[in-house]
Short mmCIF file of C-alpha atoms in Angstrom, two decimals:
data_model
loop_
_atom_site.label_atom_id
_atom_site.label_comp_id
_atom_site.label_asym_id
_atom_site.label_seq_id
_atom_site.Cartn_x
_atom_site.Cartn_y
_atom_site.Cartn_z
CA MET A 1 0.00 0.00 0.00
CA LEU A 2 1.31 3.45 -0.96
CA LYS A 3 1.64 5.87 1.94
CA ALA A 4 1.81 9.65 1.74
CA SER A 5 2.14 12.59 4.11
CA VAL A 6 1.26 16.25 3.68
CA LYS A 7 2.80 19.10 5.66
CA ALA A 8 1.62 22.73 5.55
CA ARG A 9 3.50 25.72 6.98
CA TYR A 10 2.50 29.32 7.66
CA GLU A 11 4.98 31.91 8.89
CA THR A 12 4.77 35.59 9.76
CA GLU A 13 7.74 37.77 8.94
CA ALA A 14 9.01 40.93 10.56
CA GLU A 15 6.72 43.89 11.05
CA ASN A 16 5.36 45.44 7.86
CA GLU A 17 6.35 42.38 5.84
CA ALA A 18 3.98 39.87 4.27
CA ALA A 19 3.47 36.44 5.77
CA THR A 20 4.63 33.37 3.84
CA GLY A 21 3.37 29.83 3.50
CA GLY A 22 4.44 26.51 2.07
CA ALA A 23 3.53 22.86 1.67
CA THR A 24 5.38 19.55 1.40
CA VAL A 25 4.07 16.26 -0.02
CA THR A 26 5.92 13.01 0.69
CA PHE A 27 5.29 9.57 -0.82
CA ASN A 28 6.71 6.32 0.53
CA ALA A 29 7.90 4.11 -2.34
CA GLY A 30 9.34 0.94 -0.84
CA ASP A 31 12.62 1.79 0.88
CA PHE A 32 12.58 5.32 -0.55
CA LYS A 33 10.71 8.56 0.09
CA LEU A 34 9.84 10.99 -2.71
CA ARG A 35 9.26 14.58 -1.59
CA ALA A 36 8.09 17.78 -3.28
CA SER A 37 8.09 21.13 -1.48
CA MET A 38 6.73 24.49 -2.57
CA THR A 39 6.19 27.95 -1.15
CA ASP A 40 3.52 30.54 -1.87
CA ALA A 41 5.88 31.94 -4.54
CA THR A 42 5.19 28.75 -6.53
CA VAL A 43 1.50 29.49 -7.01
CA ILE A 44 1.11 33.29 -6.61
CA ASN A 45 0.63 35.03 -9.96
CA GLY A 46 0.21 31.67 -11.67
CA PRO A 47 2.15 28.40 -11.42
CA SER A 48 5.94 28.81 -11.51
CA LEU A 49 9.13 27.05 -10.44
CA ASN A 50 9.88 29.61 -7.73
CA GLY A 51 10.15 27.97 -4.32
CA LEU A 52 9.93 24.44 -5.74
CA SER A 53 12.28 21.69 -4.56
CA LEU A 54 12.33 17.93 -5.17
CA ALA A 55 14.00 15.26 -3.05
CA VAL A 56 14.69 11.53 -2.91
CA GLU A 57 15.47 9.97 0.46
CA LYS A 58 16.48 6.56 1.71
CA PRO A 59 16.14 6.84 5.52
CA ASP A 60 19.42 6.43 7.44
CA SER A 61 21.31 6.26 4.14
CA PHE A 62 21.10 9.36 1.89
CA ILE A 63 19.05 12.39 0.80
CA LEU A 64 19.27 14.11 -2.60
CA ASP A 65 17.57 17.52 -2.60
CA TYR A 66 17.22 19.58 -5.77
CA CYS A 67 16.17 23.26 -5.65
CA VAL A 68 14.61 23.91 -9.06
CA PRO A 69 14.83 27.75 -9.36
CA LYS A 70 18.44 27.85 -8.12
CA ASN A 71 19.49 24.70 -10.02
CA ASP A 72 21.18 23.67 -6.76
CA LEU A 73 21.75 20.07 -5.73
CA LYS A 74 22.32 19.27 -2.06
CA PHE A 75 23.19 15.75 -1.02
CA GLN A 76 23.49 14.15 2.39
CA PHE A 77 24.93 10.77 3.32
CA MET A 78 24.44 9.04 6.68
CA ASN A 79 26.15 6.05 8.26
CA SER A 80 26.70 4.52 11.70
CA ILE A 81 29.77 2.82 13.15
CA SER A 82 30.62 1.45 16.58
CA VAL A 83 33.19 3.16 18.82
CA LEU A 84 33.99 1.39 22.10
CA GLU A 85 30.70 -0.47 21.66
CA LYS A 86 28.83 2.84 21.41
CA PRO A 87 27.01 3.89 18.19
CA LEU A 88 28.54 6.84 16.35
CA ASN A 89 26.16 8.37 13.79
CA LEU A 90 27.93 10.18 10.95
CA LYS A 91 26.51 12.62 8.41
CA TYR A 92 28.07 14.30 5.37
CA THR A 93 26.22 17.24 3.76
CA HIS A 94 27.30 19.17 0.65
CA SER A 95 25.56 22.00 -1.22
CA ARG A 96 26.81 22.54 -4.77
CA GLU A 97 25.53 26.11 -5.21
CA GLU A 98 26.85 27.35 -1.86
CA ASP A 99 29.98 25.18 -2.16
CA LYS A 100 29.51 24.28 1.51
CA THR A 101 30.37 20.97 3.17
CA ILE A 102 29.37 20.05 6.72
CA LEU A 103 30.48 17.02 8.73
CA ASP A 104 28.38 15.90 11.70
CA GLY A 105 28.95 13.17 14.25
CA THR A 106 26.84 12.05 17.22
CA LEU A 107 28.12 9.61 19.84
CA VAL A 108 25.28 7.93 21.75
CA PHE A 109 26.46 6.95 25.24
CA ASP A 110 23.05 5.63 26.31
CA SER A 111 19.36 6.48 25.91
CA ALA A 112 19.80 9.66 27.98
CA ASN A 113 23.19 11.05 26.90
CA LYS A 114 24.47 12.10 23.48
CA LEU A 115 27.43 14.22 22.35
CA SER A 116 27.37 15.86 18.89
CA VAL A 117 30.05 17.66 16.89
CA SER A 118 29.43 19.70 13.73
CA HIS A 119 32.18 21.15 11.52
CA LYS A 120 31.88 23.24 8.37
CA LEU A 121 34.93 22.66 6.17
CA GLY A 122 37.08 25.79 5.89
CA SER A 123 35.35 27.57 8.78
CA GLY A 124 38.16 27.05 11.26
CA GLY A 125 35.81 26.04 14.05
CA CYS A 126 33.17 23.57 15.15
CA LYS A 127 30.06 23.34 17.28
CA LEU A 128 29.66 21.02 20.26
CA LYS A 129 26.28 19.92 21.58
CA TYR A 130 25.37 17.74 24.52
CA SER A 131 21.91 16.24 25.03
CA TYR A 132 20.72 14.91 28.38
CA VAL A 133 17.27 13.38 28.97
CA HIS A 134 16.12 13.49 32.59
CA GLY A 135 13.47 11.02 33.67
CA GLY A 136 12.47 10.35 30.07
CA LEU A 137 10.46 13.60 29.99
CA THR A 138 12.79 16.61 30.14
CA THR A 139 15.67 17.17 27.71
CA PHE A 140 18.48 19.69 28.27
CA VAL A 141 20.65 20.65 25.26
CA PRO A 142 23.49 23.15 25.75
CA SER A 143 25.67 23.84 22.69
CA TYR A 144 28.92 25.75 22.26
CA ASP A 145 30.37 27.37 19.13
CA ILE A 146 34.15 27.26 19.49
CA LYS A 147 34.91 29.84 16.79
CA GLU A 148 32.31 32.38 17.96
CA ASP A 149 32.88 31.55 21.64
CA SER A 150 29.13 31.54 22.24
CA TRP A 151 26.52 29.34 23.89
CA ASP A 152 23.00 28.29 22.90
CA PHE A 153 20.55 26.56 25.22
CA ALA A 154 17.42 24.47 24.70
CA VAL A 155 15.11 22.67 27.10
CA SER A 156 12.05 20.60 26.22
CA HIS A 157 9.47 18.75 28.31
CA LYS A 158 6.89 16.13 27.35
CA VAL A 159 3.38 16.64 28.66
CA TYR A 160 0.25 14.52 28.26
CA GLY A 161 2.22 11.85 26.40
CA SER A 162 2.13 13.29 22.87
CA ASP A 163 2.60 17.02 23.60
CA MET A 164 5.94 18.77 23.98
CA CYS A 165 6.89 22.27 25.12
CA LYS A 166 10.30 23.66 24.17
CA ALA A 167 12.27 26.83 24.92
CA THR A 168 15.46 27.96 23.19
CA TYR A 169 17.86 30.86 23.69
CA GLN A 170 20.68 31.93 21.34
CA THR A 171 23.20 34.09 23.17
CA PRO A 172 24.88 35.77 20.12
CA SER A 173 21.60 37.13 18.73
CA ARG A 174 19.74 37.12 22.06
CA LYS A 175 16.87 35.35 20.34
CA LEU A 176 14.31 33.64 22.56
CA GLY A 177 12.10 30.92 21.12
CA LEU A 178 9.07 29.04 22.45
CA GLN A 179 7.43 26.02 20.83
CA TRP A 180 4.49 23.70 21.42
CA SER A 181 4.06 20.54 19.35
CA ARG A 182 1.87 17.45 19.27
CA SER A 183 2.43 14.17 17.46
CA SER A 184 -0.59 11.96 16.83
CA LYS A 185 -1.16 9.14 14.34
CA LEU A 186 -4.92 9.65 14.44
CA GLY A 187 -5.36 13.42 14.60
CA GLY A 188 -2.27 14.47 12.70
CA SER A 189 0.67 16.45 14.07
CA PHE A 190 1.16 20.17 14.55
CA LYS A 191 3.76 22.63 15.80
CA VAL A 192 3.33 26.25 16.85
CA SER A 193 6.38 28.39 17.60
CA ALA A 194 7.23 32.01 18.37
CA SER A 195 10.59 33.76 18.44
CA VAL A 196 11.62 37.26 19.41
CA CYS A 197 14.95 39.12 19.42
CA LEU A 198 15.70 40.63 22.82
CA ASP A 199 18.60 42.69 21.43
CA ASP A 200 16.39 45.28 19.71
CA ASP A 201 15.99 48.70 21.31
CA GLU A 202 12.24 48.36 20.96
CA LEU A 203 10.56 45.03 21.60
CA LYS A 204 8.92 43.92 18.34
CA LEU A 205 6.12 41.50 17.71
CA PRO A 206 7.37 37.88 17.75
CA LYS A 207 7.80 35.87 14.59
CA LEU A 208 5.11 33.18 14.52
CA THR A 209 5.22 29.84 12.71
CA ALA A 210 2.54 27.15 12.48
CA GLU A 211 2.95 23.70 10.93
CA THR A 212 0.60 20.76 10.55
CA SER A 213 1.10 17.35 8.95
CA TRP A 214 -1.13 14.41 8.04
CA ASP A 215 -0.42 10.82 6.99
CA PHE A 216 -2.54 8.97 4.43
CA ASP A 217 -2.83 5.46 2.98
CA LEU A 218 -3.46 5.50 -0.77
#
């Protein structure tokens, strides 16, 4: 049986700027996933290729993502090896248009502790991130950018089984983010988030984002 999922996204921009929207359709084809994404620029003023991207994914193996208007191909390869009997998840990401390559590695100590390292080739630095799950409900994630000498923090907490509340803070930009999400096989999934920059002289309206997704059997 062919399975498909649909995700819709609506996002407000800064003050006095128009809101934007987008949609993603994913089909499961055996071991592969076929995905098409578009933004409101794809359909406003008639159908066009603006904002359109196509992707092929084999979970835990690779992703090929093609941005049609930019003629940009981004590919990602994933693999896992064992280090001292602990799984080490590796990821290689390259964007042809941006000529950017990123190497990621995550060492899983146990179900509650993970250490991640991310390095952009040629940047001269890397980012470290540690994830700790307390009691199976609350997750603390501090991260440190060695080159920028800056910290980011995130904390999330599961409530009512399928709901999750999350707060993030980025110290370089002083951006505070709040998020509420729910994952349900019967009623679909959704995510609502808000972010605001605390570094502005005048406190502006937060940037709001809403996402919803549904799974179907065809």
